[in-house]
Short mmCIF file of C-alpha atoms in Angstrom, two decimals:
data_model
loop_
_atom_site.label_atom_id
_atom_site.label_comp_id
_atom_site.label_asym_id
_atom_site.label_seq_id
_atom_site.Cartn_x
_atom_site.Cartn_y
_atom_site.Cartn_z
CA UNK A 279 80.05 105.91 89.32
CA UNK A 280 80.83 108.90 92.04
CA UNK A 281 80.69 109.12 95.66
CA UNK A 282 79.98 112.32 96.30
CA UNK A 283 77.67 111.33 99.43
CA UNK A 284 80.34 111.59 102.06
CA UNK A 285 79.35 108.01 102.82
CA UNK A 286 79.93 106.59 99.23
CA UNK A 287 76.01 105.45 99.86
CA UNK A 288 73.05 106.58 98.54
CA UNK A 289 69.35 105.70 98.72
CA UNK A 290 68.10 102.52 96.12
CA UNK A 291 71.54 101.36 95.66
CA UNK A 292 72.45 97.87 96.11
CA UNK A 293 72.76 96.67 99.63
CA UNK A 294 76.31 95.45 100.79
CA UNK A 295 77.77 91.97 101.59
CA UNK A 296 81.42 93.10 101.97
CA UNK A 297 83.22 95.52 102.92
CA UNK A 298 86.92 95.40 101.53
CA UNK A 299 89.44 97.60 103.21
CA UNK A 300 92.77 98.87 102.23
CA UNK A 301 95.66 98.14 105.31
CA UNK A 302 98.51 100.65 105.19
CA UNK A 303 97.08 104.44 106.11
CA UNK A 304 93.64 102.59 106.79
CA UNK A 305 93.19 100.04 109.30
CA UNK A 306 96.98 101.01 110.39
CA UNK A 307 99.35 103.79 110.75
CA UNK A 308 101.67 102.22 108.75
CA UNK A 309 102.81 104.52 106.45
CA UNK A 310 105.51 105.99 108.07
CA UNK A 311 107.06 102.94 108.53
CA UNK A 312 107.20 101.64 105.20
CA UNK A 313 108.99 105.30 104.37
CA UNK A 314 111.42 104.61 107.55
CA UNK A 315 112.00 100.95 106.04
CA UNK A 316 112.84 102.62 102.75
CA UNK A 317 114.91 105.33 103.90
CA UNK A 318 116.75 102.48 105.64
CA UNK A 319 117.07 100.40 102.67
CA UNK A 320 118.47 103.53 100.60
CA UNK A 321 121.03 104.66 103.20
CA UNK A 322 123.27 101.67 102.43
CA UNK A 323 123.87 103.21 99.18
CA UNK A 324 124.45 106.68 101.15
CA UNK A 325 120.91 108.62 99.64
CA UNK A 326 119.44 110.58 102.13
CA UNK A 327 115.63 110.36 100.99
CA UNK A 328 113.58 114.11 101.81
CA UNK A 329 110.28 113.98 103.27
CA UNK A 330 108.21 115.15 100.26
CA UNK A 331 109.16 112.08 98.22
CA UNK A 332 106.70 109.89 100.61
CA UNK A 333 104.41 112.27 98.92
CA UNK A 334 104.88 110.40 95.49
CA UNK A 335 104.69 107.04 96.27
CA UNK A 336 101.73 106.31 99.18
CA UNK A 337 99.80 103.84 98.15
CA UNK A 338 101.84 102.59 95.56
CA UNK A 339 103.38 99.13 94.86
CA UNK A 340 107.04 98.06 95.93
CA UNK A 341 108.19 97.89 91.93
CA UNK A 342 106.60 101.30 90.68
CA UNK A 343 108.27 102.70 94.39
CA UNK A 344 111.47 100.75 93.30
CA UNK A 345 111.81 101.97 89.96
CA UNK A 346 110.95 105.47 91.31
CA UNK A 347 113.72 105.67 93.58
CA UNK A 348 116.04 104.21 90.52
CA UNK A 349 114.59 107.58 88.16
CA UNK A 350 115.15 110.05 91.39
CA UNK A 351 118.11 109.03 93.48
CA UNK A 352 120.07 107.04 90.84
CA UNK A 353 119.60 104.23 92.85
CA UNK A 354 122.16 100.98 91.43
CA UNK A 355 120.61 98.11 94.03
CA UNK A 356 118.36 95.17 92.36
CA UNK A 357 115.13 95.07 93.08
CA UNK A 358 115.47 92.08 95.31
CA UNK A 359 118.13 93.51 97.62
CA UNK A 360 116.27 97.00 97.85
CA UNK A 361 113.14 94.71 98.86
CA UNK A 362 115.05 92.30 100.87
CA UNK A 363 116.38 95.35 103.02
CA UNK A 364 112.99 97.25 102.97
CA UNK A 365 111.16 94.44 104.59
CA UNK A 366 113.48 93.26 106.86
CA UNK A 367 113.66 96.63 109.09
CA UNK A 368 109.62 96.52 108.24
CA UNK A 369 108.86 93.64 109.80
CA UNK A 370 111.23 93.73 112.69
CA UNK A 371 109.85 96.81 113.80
CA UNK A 372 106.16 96.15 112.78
CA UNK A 373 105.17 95.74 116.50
CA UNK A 374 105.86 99.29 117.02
CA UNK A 375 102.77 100.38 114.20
CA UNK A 376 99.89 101.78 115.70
CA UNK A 377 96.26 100.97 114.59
CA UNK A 378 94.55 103.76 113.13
CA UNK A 379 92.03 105.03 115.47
CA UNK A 380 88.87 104.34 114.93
CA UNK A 381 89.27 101.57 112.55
CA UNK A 382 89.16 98.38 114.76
CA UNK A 383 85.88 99.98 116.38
CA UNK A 384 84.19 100.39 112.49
CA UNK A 385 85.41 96.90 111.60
CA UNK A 386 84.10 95.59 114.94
CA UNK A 387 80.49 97.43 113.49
CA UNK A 388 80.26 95.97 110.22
CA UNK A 389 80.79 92.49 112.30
CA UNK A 390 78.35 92.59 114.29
CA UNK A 391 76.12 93.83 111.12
CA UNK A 392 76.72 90.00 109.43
CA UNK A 393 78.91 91.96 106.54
CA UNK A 394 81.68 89.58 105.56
CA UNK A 395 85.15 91.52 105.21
CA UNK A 396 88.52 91.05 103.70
CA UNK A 397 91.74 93.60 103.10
CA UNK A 398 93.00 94.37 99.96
CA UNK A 399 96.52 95.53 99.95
CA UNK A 400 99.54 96.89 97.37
CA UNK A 401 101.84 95.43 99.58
CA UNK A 402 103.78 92.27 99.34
CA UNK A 403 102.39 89.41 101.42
CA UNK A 404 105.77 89.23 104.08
CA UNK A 405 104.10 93.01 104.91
CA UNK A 406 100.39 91.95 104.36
CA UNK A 407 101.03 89.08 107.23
CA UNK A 408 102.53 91.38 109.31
CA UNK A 409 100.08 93.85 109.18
CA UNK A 410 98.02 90.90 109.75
CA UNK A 411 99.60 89.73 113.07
CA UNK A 412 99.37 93.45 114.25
CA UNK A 413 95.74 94.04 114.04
CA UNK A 414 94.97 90.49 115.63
CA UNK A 415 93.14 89.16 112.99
CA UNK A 416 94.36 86.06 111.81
CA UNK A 417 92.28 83.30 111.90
CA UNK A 418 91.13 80.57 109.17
CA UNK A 419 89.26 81.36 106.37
CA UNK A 420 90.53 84.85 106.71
CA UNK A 421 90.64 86.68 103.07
CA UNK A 422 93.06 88.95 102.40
CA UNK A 423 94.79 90.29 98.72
CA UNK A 424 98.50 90.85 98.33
CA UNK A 425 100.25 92.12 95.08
CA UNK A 426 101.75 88.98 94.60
CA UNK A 427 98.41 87.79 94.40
CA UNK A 428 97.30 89.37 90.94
CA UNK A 429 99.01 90.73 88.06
CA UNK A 430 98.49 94.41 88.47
CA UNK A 431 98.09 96.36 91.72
CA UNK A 432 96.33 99.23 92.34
CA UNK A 433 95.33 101.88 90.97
CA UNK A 434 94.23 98.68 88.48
CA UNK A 435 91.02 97.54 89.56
CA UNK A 436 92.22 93.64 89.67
CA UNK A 437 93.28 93.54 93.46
CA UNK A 438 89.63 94.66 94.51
CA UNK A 439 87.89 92.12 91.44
CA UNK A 440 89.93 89.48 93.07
CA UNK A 441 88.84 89.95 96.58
CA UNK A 442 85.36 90.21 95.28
CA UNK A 443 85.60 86.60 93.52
CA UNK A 444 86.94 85.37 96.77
CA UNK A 445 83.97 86.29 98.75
CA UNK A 446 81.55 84.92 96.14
CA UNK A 447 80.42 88.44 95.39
CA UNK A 448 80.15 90.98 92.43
CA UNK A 449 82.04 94.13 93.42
CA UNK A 450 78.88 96.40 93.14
CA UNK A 451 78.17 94.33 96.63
CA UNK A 452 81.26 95.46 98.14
CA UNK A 453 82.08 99.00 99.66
CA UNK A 454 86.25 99.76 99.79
CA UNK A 455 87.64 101.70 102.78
CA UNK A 456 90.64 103.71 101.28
CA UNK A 457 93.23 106.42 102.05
CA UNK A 458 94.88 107.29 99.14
CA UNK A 459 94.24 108.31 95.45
CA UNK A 460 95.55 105.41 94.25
CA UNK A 461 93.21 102.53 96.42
CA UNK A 462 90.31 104.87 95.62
CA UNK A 463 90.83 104.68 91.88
CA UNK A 464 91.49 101.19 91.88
CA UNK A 465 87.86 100.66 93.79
CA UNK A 466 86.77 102.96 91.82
CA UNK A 467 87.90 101.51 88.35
CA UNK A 468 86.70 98.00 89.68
CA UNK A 469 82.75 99.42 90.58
CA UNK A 470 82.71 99.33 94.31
CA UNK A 471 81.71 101.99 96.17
CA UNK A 472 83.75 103.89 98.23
CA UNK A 473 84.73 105.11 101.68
CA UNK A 474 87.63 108.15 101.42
CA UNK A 475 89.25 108.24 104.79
CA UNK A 476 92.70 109.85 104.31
CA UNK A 477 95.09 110.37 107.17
CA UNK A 478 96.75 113.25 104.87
CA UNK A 479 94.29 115.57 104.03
CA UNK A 480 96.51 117.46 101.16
CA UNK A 481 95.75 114.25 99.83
CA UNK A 482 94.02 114.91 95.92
CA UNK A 483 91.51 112.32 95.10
CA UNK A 484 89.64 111.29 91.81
CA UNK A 485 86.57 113.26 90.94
CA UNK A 486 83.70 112.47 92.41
CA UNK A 487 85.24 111.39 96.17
CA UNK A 488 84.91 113.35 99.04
CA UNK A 489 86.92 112.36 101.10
CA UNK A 490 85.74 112.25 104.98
CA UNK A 491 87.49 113.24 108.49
CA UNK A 492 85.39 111.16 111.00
CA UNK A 493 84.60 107.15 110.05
CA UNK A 494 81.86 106.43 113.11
CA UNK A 495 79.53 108.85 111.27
CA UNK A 496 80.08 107.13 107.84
CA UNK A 497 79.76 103.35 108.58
CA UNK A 498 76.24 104.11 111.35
CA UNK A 499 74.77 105.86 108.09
CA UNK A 500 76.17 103.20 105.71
CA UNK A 501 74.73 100.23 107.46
CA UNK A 502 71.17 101.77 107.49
CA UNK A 503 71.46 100.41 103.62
CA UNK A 504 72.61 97.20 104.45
CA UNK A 505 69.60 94.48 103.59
#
């Protein structure tokens, strides 16, 4: 399957139920504080971490960033006491993360359209409730996929089959909202269509994406397919 309708959406396919989006880079501007929280958690071993190494691991899971930092920076910390100190400064200065613009405005459009939504995350689910809390959407019933939720994060397709099966839904029915080359493969690899919306435009996606600059355009022309 490709996307190369700048909408992920063209005419005769299946109309959408769900619309599963990706949190960090996506709905918010989180990004740069998860690299803060883990050039925090590395300066207690004295590494100083350079900018273009947040180029290698957005979008990535906390064990393939862990054992990243252990191959680059020689890095002698477990795994739980790098994570223990990456979350800590993350949460305690999630309030100052800024929603992405233009997201809570889409999300409030496929609402009011009667599609059913749910995140789907890499992140751990300390950061996935935090992101949670800053966005304002907790409430019951509320579905939402953390890494410690399945067995392989993305770019495996199981975080975005798992959301699926928790909305009842086959993941042809289900359009992902994604910033970076490894969410879109993982939607990709598990059949959904796709949205592209990268904050980083040097970004390189899989074949087949194009990724797009303004959302408002993409979701008005994407809910003209929804049944």
């Amino acid at each position: 399957m490709t996307n190369e309708h700048p909408s992920g959406v063209r005419p005769g396919q299946h109309p959408f139920r769900a619309v599963l989006w990706d949190i960090d880079g996506t709905l918010l501007l989180s990004e740069s504080m998860h690299f803060r929280a883990l050039r925090h958690a590395l300066a207690t071993e004295g590494v100083e971490v350079p900018d273009e190494f947040h180029h290698e691991i957005v979008g990535r899971a906390a064990k393939v960033v862990y054992k990243k930092c252990r191959q680059t920076f020689g890095l002698s910390m477990s795994f739980d006491q790098w994570r223990r100190l990456k979350y800590s400064y993350y949460t305690a200065h999630a309030a100052e993360i800024a929603v992405r613009p233009g997201a809570l405005e889409a999300w409030r459009m496929f609402e009011q359209s009667g599609l059913r939504q749910a995140l789907v995350s890499n992140s751990d689910r300390i950061v996935v409730n935090a992101n949670i809390r800053v966005l304002g959407l907790e409430e019951p019933g509320f579905i939402s996929v953390s890494i410690n939720d399945v067995v392989r994060g993305k770019p495996d397709p199981e975080p975005y089959k798992r959301a699926a099966t928790l909305l009842g839904l086959k993941t042809q029915q289900c359009i992902a909202i994604e910033d970076s080359p490894t969410g879109a493969q993982a939607a990709l690899a598990a059949g959904t269509h796709i949205i592209a919306w990268p904050e980083d435009r040097t970004l390189e996606f899989p074949p087949g994406i194009r990724p797009i600059t303004d959302l408002e355009p993409a979701v008005k022309e994407l809910l003209r397919h929804v049944a």
